[in-house]
Amino acid sequence: MVCPKCNGTNVNVTTETTGMSTRNRGRGCLWGIGRATLIFCTCGLWLLVGKSKGKSNTNVVNKTVCICQDCGYKWYI
Ligand SMILES: [Zn+2]
């Protein structure tokens, strides 16, 4: 692993856990269309399934983060 900023090889690689909200973000309109289609095709049954699936609006995301020990530069891979 080489630092892209100072080309140093003294890089610490760790895993960072971040909670990301999945509530209507980053889905785009395509997701809305797909969801509406599913609800329509299943006569609303999918909506019930989706509701019962719960309230987990947060998704735990693990990111691999590299921190350069020489210059402090931090980046994700
Ligand atoms: Zn560096």
PDB file of N, CA and C and ligand atoms in Angstrom:
ATOM      1  N   MET A   1       0.832  -1.206   0.000  1.00  0.00           N
ATOM      2  CA  MET A   1       0.000   0.000   0.000  1.00  0.00           C
ATOM      3  C   MET A   1       0.870   1.261   0.000  1.00  0.00           C
ATOM      4  N   VAL A   2       0.640   2.110  -0.976  1.00  0.00           N
ATOM      5  CA  VAL A   2       1.432   3.328  -1.108  1.00  0.00           C
ATOM      6  C   VAL A   2       0.510   4.546  -1.011  1.00  0.00           C
ATOM      7  N   CYS A   3       0.952   5.512  -0.230  1.00  0.00           N
ATOM      8  CA  CYS A   3       0.174   6.748  -0.080  1.00  0.00           C
ATOM      9  C   CYS A   3       0.165   7.517  -1.401  1.00  0.00           C
ATOM     10  N   PRO A   4      -1.030   7.891  -1.886  1.00  0.00           N
ATOM     11  CA  PRO A   4      -1.099   8.612  -3.158  1.00  0.00           C
ATOM     12  C   PRO A   4      -0.622  10.063  -3.050  1.00  0.00           C
ATOM     13  N   LYS A   5      -0.458  10.518  -1.827  1.00  0.00           N
ATOM     14  CA  LYS A   5      -0.071  11.911  -1.642  1.00  0.00           C
ATOM     15  C   LYS A   5       1.446  12.094  -1.541  1.00  0.00           C
ATOM     16  N   CYS A   6       2.052  11.264  -0.679  1.00  0.00           N
ATOM     17  CA  CYS A   6       3.490  11.435  -0.475  1.00  0.00           C
ATOM     18  C   CYS A   6       4.299  10.218  -0.919  1.00  0.00           C
ATOM     19  N   ASN A   7       3.598   9.225  -1.486  1.00  0.00           N
ATOM     20  CA  ASN A   7       4.238   7.992  -1.968  1.00  0.00           C
ATOM     21  C   ASN A   7       4.932   7.197  -0.860  1.00  0.00           C
ATOM     22  N   GLY A   8       4.568   7.470   0.382  1.00  0.00           N
ATOM     23  CA  GLY A   8       5.140   6.723   1.493  1.00  0.00           C
ATOM     24  C   GLY A   8       4.479   5.368   1.640  1.00  0.00           C
ATOM     25  N   THR A   9       5.214   4.422   2.180  1.00  0.00           N
ATOM     26  CA  THR A   9       4.680   3.073   2.333  1.00  0.00           C
ATOM     27  C   THR A   9       4.245   2.786   3.770  1.00  0.00           C
ATOM     28  N   ASN A  10       4.394   3.770   4.623  1.00  0.00           N
ATOM     29  CA  ASN A  10       4.004   3.618   6.023  1.00  0.00           C
ATOM     30  C   ASN A  10       2.519   3.914   6.177  1.00  0.00           C
ATOM     31  N   VAL A  11       1.703   2.981   5.679  1.00  0.00           N
ATOM     32  CA  VAL A  11       0.265   3.196   5.640  1.00  0.00           C
ATOM     33  C   VAL A  11      -0.443   2.202   6.550  1.00  0.00           C
ATOM     34  N   ASN A  12      -1.321   2.720   7.366  1.00  0.00           N
ATOM     35  CA  ASN A  12      -2.105   1.892   8.270  1.00  0.00           C
ATOM     36  C   ASN A  12      -3.481   1.616   7.650  1.00  0.00           C
ATOM     37  N   VAL A  13      -3.829   0.336   7.531  1.00  0.00           N
ATOM     38  CA  VAL A  13      -5.107  -0.040   6.938  1.00  0.00           C
ATOM     39  C   VAL A  13      -6.034  -0.554   8.029  1.00  0.00           C
ATOM     40  N   THR A  14      -7.163   0.112   8.182  1.00  0.00           N
ATOM     41  CA  THR A  14      -8.137  -0.300   9.185  1.00  0.00           C
ATOM     42  C   THR A  14      -9.533  -0.360   8.564  1.00  0.00           C
ATOM     43  N   THR A  15     -10.449  -0.900   9.346  1.00  0.00           N
ATOM     44  CA  THR A  15     -11.838  -0.965   8.899  1.00  0.00           C
ATOM     45  C   THR A  15     -12.674  -0.008   9.737  1.00  0.00           C
ATOM     46  N   GLU A  16     -13.413   0.811   9.051  1.00  0.00           N
ATOM     47  CA  GLU A  16     -14.242   1.809   9.709  1.00  0.00           C
ATOM     48  C   GLU A  16     -15.710   1.450   9.518  1.00  0.00           C
ATOM     49  N   THR A  17     -16.424   1.457  10.620  1.00  0.00           N
ATOM     50  CA  THR A  17     -17.847   1.136  10.534  1.00  0.00           C
ATOM     51  C   THR A  17     -18.675   2.405  10.579  1.00  0.00           C
ATOM     52  N   THR A  18     -19.499   2.559   9.575  1.00  0.00           N
ATOM     53  CA  THR A  18     -20.346   3.741   9.511  1.00  0.00           C
ATOM     54  C   THR A  18     -21.793   3.327   9.330  1.00  0.00           C
ATOM     55  N   GLY A  19     -22.659   3.976  10.039  1.00  0.00           N
ATOM     56  CA  GLY A  19     -24.084   3.734   9.877  1.00  0.00           C
ATOM     57  C   GLY A  19     -24.648   4.650   8.819  1.00  0.00           C
ATOM     58  N   MET A  20     -25.172   4.045   7.792  1.00  0.00           N
ATOM     59  CA  MET A  20     -25.706   4.861   6.713  1.00  0.00           C
ATOM     60  C   MET A  20     -27.216   4.758   6.657  1.00  0.00           C
ATOM     61  N   SER A  21     -27.842   5.870   6.526  1.00  0.00           N
ATOM     62  CA  SER A  21     -29.291   5.877   6.432  1.00  0.00           C
ATOM     63  C   SER A  21     -29.723   5.436   5.045  1.00  0.00           C
ATOM     64  N   THR A  22     -30.678   4.532   5.020  1.00  0.00           N
ATOM     65  CA  THR A  22     -31.148   4.025   3.735  1.00  0.00           C
ATOM     66  C   THR A  22     -32.505   4.611   3.386  1.00  0.00           C
ATOM     67  N   ARG A  23     -32.971   5.504   4.195  1.00  0.00           N
ATOM     68  CA  ARG A  23     -34.318   6.028   3.991  1.00  0.00           C
ATOM     69  C   ARG A  23     -34.372   6.982   2.797  1.00  0.00           C
ATOM     70  N   ASN A  24     -34.826   6.449   1.710  1.00  0.00           N
ATOM     71  CA  ASN A  24     -35.081   7.241   0.498  1.00  0.00           C
ATOM     72  C   ASN A  24     -33.877   8.060   0.038  1.00  0.00           C
ATOM     73  N   ARG A  25     -32.719   7.560   0.342  1.00  0.00           N
ATOM     74  CA  ARG A  25     -31.547   8.296  -0.121  1.00  0.00           C
ATOM     75  C   ARG A  25     -30.694   7.419  -1.016  1.00  0.00           C
ATOM     76  N   GLY A  26     -30.308   7.981  -2.117  1.00  0.00           N
ATOM     77  CA  GLY A  26     -29.448   7.257  -3.042  1.00  0.00           C
ATOM     78  C   GLY A  26     -30.186   6.200  -3.841  1.00  0.00           C
ATOM     79  N   ARG A  27     -31.465   6.118  -3.657  1.00  0.00           N
ATOM     80  CA  ARG A  27     -32.235   5.119  -4.379  1.00  0.00           C
ATOM     81  C   ARG A  27     -32.598   5.634  -5.774  1.00  0.00           C
ATOM     82  N   GLY A  28     -32.930   6.891  -5.844  1.00  0.00           N
ATOM     83  CA  GLY A  28     -33.313   7.446  -7.130  1.00  0.00           C
ATOM     84  C   GLY A  28     -34.743   7.110  -7.483  1.00  0.00           C
ATOM     85  N   CYS A  29     -35.187   7.654  -8.579  1.00  0.00           N
ATOM     86  CA  CYS A  29     -36.577   7.456  -8.988  1.00  0.00           C
ATOM     87  C   CYS A  29     -36.801   6.049  -9.520  1.00  0.00           C
ATOM     88  N   LEU A  30     -35.738   5.403  -9.958  1.00  0.00           N
ATOM     89  CA  LEU A  30     -35.854   4.045 -10.488  1.00  0.00           C
ATOM     90  C   LEU A  30     -36.353   3.096  -9.410  1.00  0.00           C
ATOM     91  N   TRP A  31     -35.859   3.288  -8.197  1.00  0.00           N
ATOM     92  CA  TRP A  31     -36.300   2.481  -7.073  1.00  0.00           C
ATOM     93  C   TRP A  31     -37.788   2.707  -6.815  1.00  0.00           C
ATOM     94  N   GLY A  32     -38.213   3.957  -6.911  1.00  0.00           N
ATOM     95  CA  GLY A  32     -39.619   4.287  -6.688  1.00  0.00           C
ATOM     96  C   GLY A  32     -40.512   3.616  -7.718  1.00  0.00           C
ATOM     97  N   ILE A  33     -40.067   3.627  -8.974  1.00  0.00           N
ATOM     98  CA  ILE A  33     -40.830   2.999 -10.055  1.00  0.00           C
ATOM     99  C   ILE A  33     -40.888   1.486  -9.833  1.00  0.00           C
ATOM    100  N   GLY A  34     -39.744   0.900  -9.480  1.00  0.00           N
ATOM    101  CA  GLY A  34     -39.685  -0.538  -9.239  1.00  0.00           C
ATOM    102  C   GLY A  34     -40.579  -0.954  -8.085  1.00  0.00           C
ATOM    103  N   ARG A  35     -40.557  -0.136  -7.055  1.00  0.00           N
ATOM    104  CA  ARG A  35     -41.362  -0.416  -5.870  1.00  0.00           C
ATOM    105  C   ARG A  35     -42.850  -0.340  -6.210  1.00  0.00           C
ATOM    106  N   ALA A  36     -43.209   0.703  -6.955  1.00  0.00           N
ATOM    107  CA  ALA A  36     -44.605   0.886  -7.356  1.00  0.00           C
ATOM    108  C   ALA A  36     -45.057  -0.268  -8.234  1.00  0.00           C
ATOM    109  N   THR A  37     -44.173  -0.725  -9.121  1.00  0.00           N
ATOM    110  CA  THR A  37     -44.486  -1.847  -9.996  1.00  0.00           C
ATOM    111  C   THR A  37     -44.717  -3.116  -9.194  1.00  0.00           C
ATOM    112  N   LEU A  38     -43.858  -3.330  -8.200  1.00  0.00           N
ATOM    113  CA  LEU A  38     -43.984  -4.506  -7.342  1.00  0.00           C
ATOM    114  C   LEU A  38     -45.301  -4.481  -6.582  1.00  0.00           C
ATOM    115  N   ILE A  39     -45.623  -3.317  -6.047  1.00  0.00           N
ATOM    116  CA  ILE A  39     -46.872  -3.184  -5.293  1.00  0.00           C
ATOM    117  C   ILE A  39     -48.055  -3.451  -6.209  1.00  0.00           C
ATOM    118  N   PHE A  40     -47.977  -2.917  -7.422  1.00  0.00           N
ATOM    119  CA  PHE A  40     -49.055  -3.093  -8.394  1.00  0.00           C
ATOM    120  C   PHE A  40     -49.193  -4.553  -8.786  1.00  0.00           C
ATOM    121  N   CYS A  41     -48.075  -5.226  -9.074  1.00  0.00           N
ATOM    122  CA  CYS A  41     -48.080  -6.616  -9.534  1.00  0.00           C
ATOM    123  C   CYS A  41     -48.589  -7.573  -8.461  1.00  0.00           C
ATOM    124  N   THR A  42     -48.321  -7.258  -7.213  1.00  0.00           N
ATOM    125  CA  THR A  42     -48.733  -8.148  -6.129  1.00  0.00           C
ATOM    126  C   THR A  42     -50.008  -7.668  -5.456  1.00  0.00           C
ATOM    127  N   CYS A  43     -50.687  -6.731  -6.108  1.00  0.00           N
ATOM    128  CA  CYS A  43     -51.939  -6.183  -5.587  1.00  0.00           C
ATOM    129  C   CYS A  43     -51.769  -5.637  -4.164  1.00  0.00           C
ATOM    130  N   GLY A  44     -50.651  -5.029  -3.921  1.00  0.00           N
ATOM    131  CA  GLY A  44     -50.429  -4.404  -2.620  1.00  0.00           C
ATOM    132  C   GLY A  44     -49.834  -5.321  -1.580  1.00  0.00           C
ATOM    133  N   LEU A  45     -49.688  -6.597  -1.939  1.00  0.00           N
ATOM    134  CA  LEU A  45     -49.129  -7.552  -0.971  1.00  0.00           C
ATOM    135  C   LEU A  45     -47.681  -7.210  -0.623  1.00  0.00           C
ATOM    136  N   TRP A  46     -46.988  -6.740  -1.618  1.00  0.00           N
ATOM    137  CA  TRP A  46     -45.576  -6.410  -1.399  1.00  0.00           C
ATOM    138  C   TRP A  46     -45.430  -5.303  -0.378  1.00  0.00           C
ATOM    139  N   LEU A  47     -46.410  -4.410  -0.396  1.00  0.00           N
ATOM    140  CA  LEU A  47     -46.384  -3.296   0.556  1.00  0.00           C
ATOM    141  C   LEU A  47     -46.463  -3.824   1.982  1.00  0.00           C
ATOM    142  N   LEU A  48     -47.300  -4.863   2.170  1.00  0.00           N
ATOM    143  CA  LEU A  48     -47.437  -5.474   3.489  1.00  0.00           C
ATOM    144  C   LEU A  48     -46.142  -6.158   3.898  1.00  0.00           C
ATOM    145  N   VAL A  49     -45.545  -6.843   2.935  1.00  0.00           N
ATOM    146  CA  VAL A  49     -44.276  -7.518   3.198  1.00  0.00           C
ATOM    147  C   VAL A  49     -43.217  -6.490   3.573  1.00  0.00           C
ATOM    148  N   GLY A  50     -43.209  -5.423   2.796  1.00  0.00           N
ATOM    149  CA  GLY A  50     -42.226  -4.372   3.038  1.00  0.00           C
ATOM    150  C   GLY A  50     -42.408  -3.730   4.387  1.00  0.00           C
ATOM    151  N   LYS A  51     -43.666  -3.607   4.795  1.00  0.00           N
ATOM    152  CA  LYS A  51     -43.958  -2.995   6.091  1.00  0.00           C
ATOM    153  C   LYS A  51     -43.541  -3.898   7.238  1.00  0.00           C
ATOM    154  N   SER A  52     -43.839  -5.199   7.068  1.00  0.00           N
ATOM    155  CA  SER A  52     -43.543  -6.139   8.146  1.00  0.00           C
ATOM    156  C   SER A  52     -42.039  -6.347   8.299  1.00  0.00           C
ATOM    157  N   LYS A  53     -41.341  -6.044   7.224  1.00  0.00           N
ATOM    158  CA  LYS A  53     -39.891  -6.234   7.277  1.00  0.00           C
ATOM    159  C   LYS A  53     -39.229  -5.282   8.264  1.00  0.00           C
ATOM    160  N   GLY A  54     -39.928  -4.238   8.592  1.00  0.00           N
ATOM    161  CA  GLY A  54     -39.485  -3.486   9.738  1.00  0.00           C
ATOM    162  C   GLY A  54     -38.930  -2.108   9.509  1.00  0.00           C
ATOM    163  N   LYS A  55     -38.328  -1.645  10.561  1.00  0.00           N
ATOM    164  CA  LYS A  55     -37.981  -0.243  10.649  1.00  0.00           C
ATOM    165  C   LYS A  55     -36.488   0.005  10.622  1.00  0.00           C
ATOM    166  N   SER A  56     -35.775  -0.973  10.141  1.00  0.00           N
ATOM    167  CA  SER A  56     -34.332  -0.797  10.109  1.00  0.00           C
ATOM    168  C   SER A  56     -33.945   0.180   9.008  1.00  0.00           C
ATOM    169  N   ASN A  57     -33.885   1.416   9.377  1.00  0.00           N
ATOM    170  CA  ASN A  57     -33.540   2.448   8.412  1.00  0.00           C
ATOM    171  C   ASN A  57     -32.038   2.668   8.317  1.00  0.00           C
ATOM    172  N   THR A  58     -31.346   2.061   9.257  1.00  0.00           N
ATOM    173  CA  THR A  58     -29.902   2.228   9.225  1.00  0.00           C
ATOM    174  C   THR A  58     -29.231   0.940   8.771  1.00  0.00           C
ATOM    175  N   ASN A  59     -28.259   1.114   7.970  1.00  0.00           N
ATOM    176  CA  ASN A  59     -27.514  -0.006   7.427  1.00  0.00           C
ATOM    177  C   ASN A  59     -26.053   0.153   7.846  1.00  0.00           C
ATOM    178  N   VAL A  60     -25.519  -0.883   8.454  1.00  0.00           N
ATOM    179  CA  VAL A  60     -24.124  -0.790   8.882  1.00  0.00           C
ATOM    180  C   VAL A  60     -23.219  -1.088   7.693  1.00  0.00           C
ATOM    181  N   VAL A  61     -22.366  -0.145   7.429  1.00  0.00           N
ATOM    182  CA  VAL A  61     -21.469  -0.283   6.282  1.00  0.00           C
ATOM    183  C   VAL A  61     -20.021  -0.276   6.768  1.00  0.00           C
ATOM    184  N   ASN A  62     -19.301  -1.281   6.355  1.00  0.00           N
ATOM    185  CA  ASN A  62     -17.883  -1.346   6.694  1.00  0.00           C
ATOM    186  C   ASN A  62     -17.051  -0.788   5.549  1.00  0.00           C
ATOM    187  N   LYS A  63     -16.216   0.137   5.905  1.00  0.00           N
ATOM    188  CA  LYS A  63     -15.341   0.741   4.905  1.00  0.00           C
ATOM    189  C   LYS A  63     -13.897   0.453   5.270  1.00  0.00           C
ATOM    190  N   THR A  64     -13.125   0.177   4.265  1.00  0.00           N
ATOM    191  CA  THR A  64     -11.700  -0.001   4.490  1.00  0.00           C
ATOM    192  C   THR A  64     -11.020   1.346   4.295  1.00  0.00           C
ATOM    193  N   VAL A  65     -10.404   1.799   5.366  1.00  0.00           N
ATOM    194  CA  VAL A  65      -9.774   3.109   5.328  1.00  0.00           C
ATOM    195  C   VAL A  65      -8.268   2.973   5.499  1.00  0.00           C
ATOM    196  N   CYS A  66      -7.535   3.737   4.710  1.00  0.00           N
ATOM    197  CA  CYS A  66      -6.083   3.751   4.778  1.00  0.00           C
ATOM    198  C   CYS A  66      -5.635   5.104   5.307  1.00  0.00           C
ATOM    199  N   ILE A  67      -4.762   5.049   6.287  1.00  0.00           N
ATOM    200  CA  ILE A  67      -4.239   6.281   6.864  1.00  0.00           C
ATOM    201  C   ILE A  67      -2.721   6.275   6.752  1.00  0.00           C
ATOM    202  N   CYS A  68      -2.210   7.282   6.093  1.00  0.00           N
ATOM    203  CA  CYS A  68      -0.768   7.401   5.939  1.00  0.00           C
ATOM    204  C   CYS A  68      -0.164   7.909   7.240  1.00  0.00           C
ATOM    205  N   GLN A  69       0.810   7.170   7.729  1.00  0.00           N
ATOM    206  CA  GLN A  69       1.444   7.535   8.992  1.00  0.00           C
ATOM    207  C   GLN A  69       2.436   8.682   8.813  1.00  0.00           C
ATOM    208  N   ASP A  70       2.808   8.945   7.606  1.00  0.00           N
ATOM    209  CA  ASP A  70       3.799   9.993   7.349  1.00  0.00           C
ATOM    210  C   ASP A  70       3.166  11.373   7.198  1.00  0.00           C
ATOM    211  N   CYS A  71       2.122  11.468   6.369  1.00  0.00           N
ATOM    212  CA  CYS A  71       1.531  12.777   6.109  1.00  0.00           C
ATOM    213  C   CYS A  71       0.108  12.895   6.640  1.00  0.00           C
ATOM    214  N   GLY A  72      -0.444  11.777   7.114  1.00  0.00           N
ATOM    215  CA  GLY A  72      -1.782  11.842   7.692  1.00  0.00           C
ATOM    216  C   GLY A  72      -2.901  11.786   6.672  1.00  0.00           C
ATOM    217  N   TYR A  73      -2.558  11.529   5.451  1.00  0.00           N
ATOM    218  CA  TYR A  73      -3.575  11.457   4.403  1.00  0.00           C
ATOM    219  C   TYR A  73      -4.454  10.238   4.606  1.00  0.00           C
ATOM    220  N   LYS A  74      -5.742  10.417   4.422  1.00  0.00           N
ATOM    221  CA  LYS A  74      -6.711   9.359   4.670  1.00  0.00           C
ATOM    222  C   LYS A  74      -7.574   9.143   3.437  1.00  0.00           C
ATOM    223  N   TRP A  75      -7.691   7.884   3.046  1.00  0.00           N
ATOM    224  CA  TRP A  75      -8.529   7.594   1.888  1.00  0.00           C
ATOM    225  C   TRP A  75      -9.173   6.239   2.030  1.00  0.00           C
ATOM    226  N   TYR A  76     -10.225   6.071   1.260  1.00  0.00           N
ATOM    227  CA  TYR A  76     -10.982   4.836   1.301  1.00  0.00           C
ATOM    228  C   TYR A  76     -10.711   3.999   0.062  1.00  0.00           C
ATOM    229  N   ILE A  77     -10.692   2.682   0.290  1.00  0.00           N
ATOM    230  CA  ILE A  77     -10.511   1.791  -0.854  1.00  0.00           C
ATOM    231  C   ILE A  77     -11.715   0.865  -0.981  1.00  0.00           C
TER     232      ILE A  77
HETATM  233 ZN    ZN B   1       1.365  10.103   2.906  1.00  0.00          ZN
END
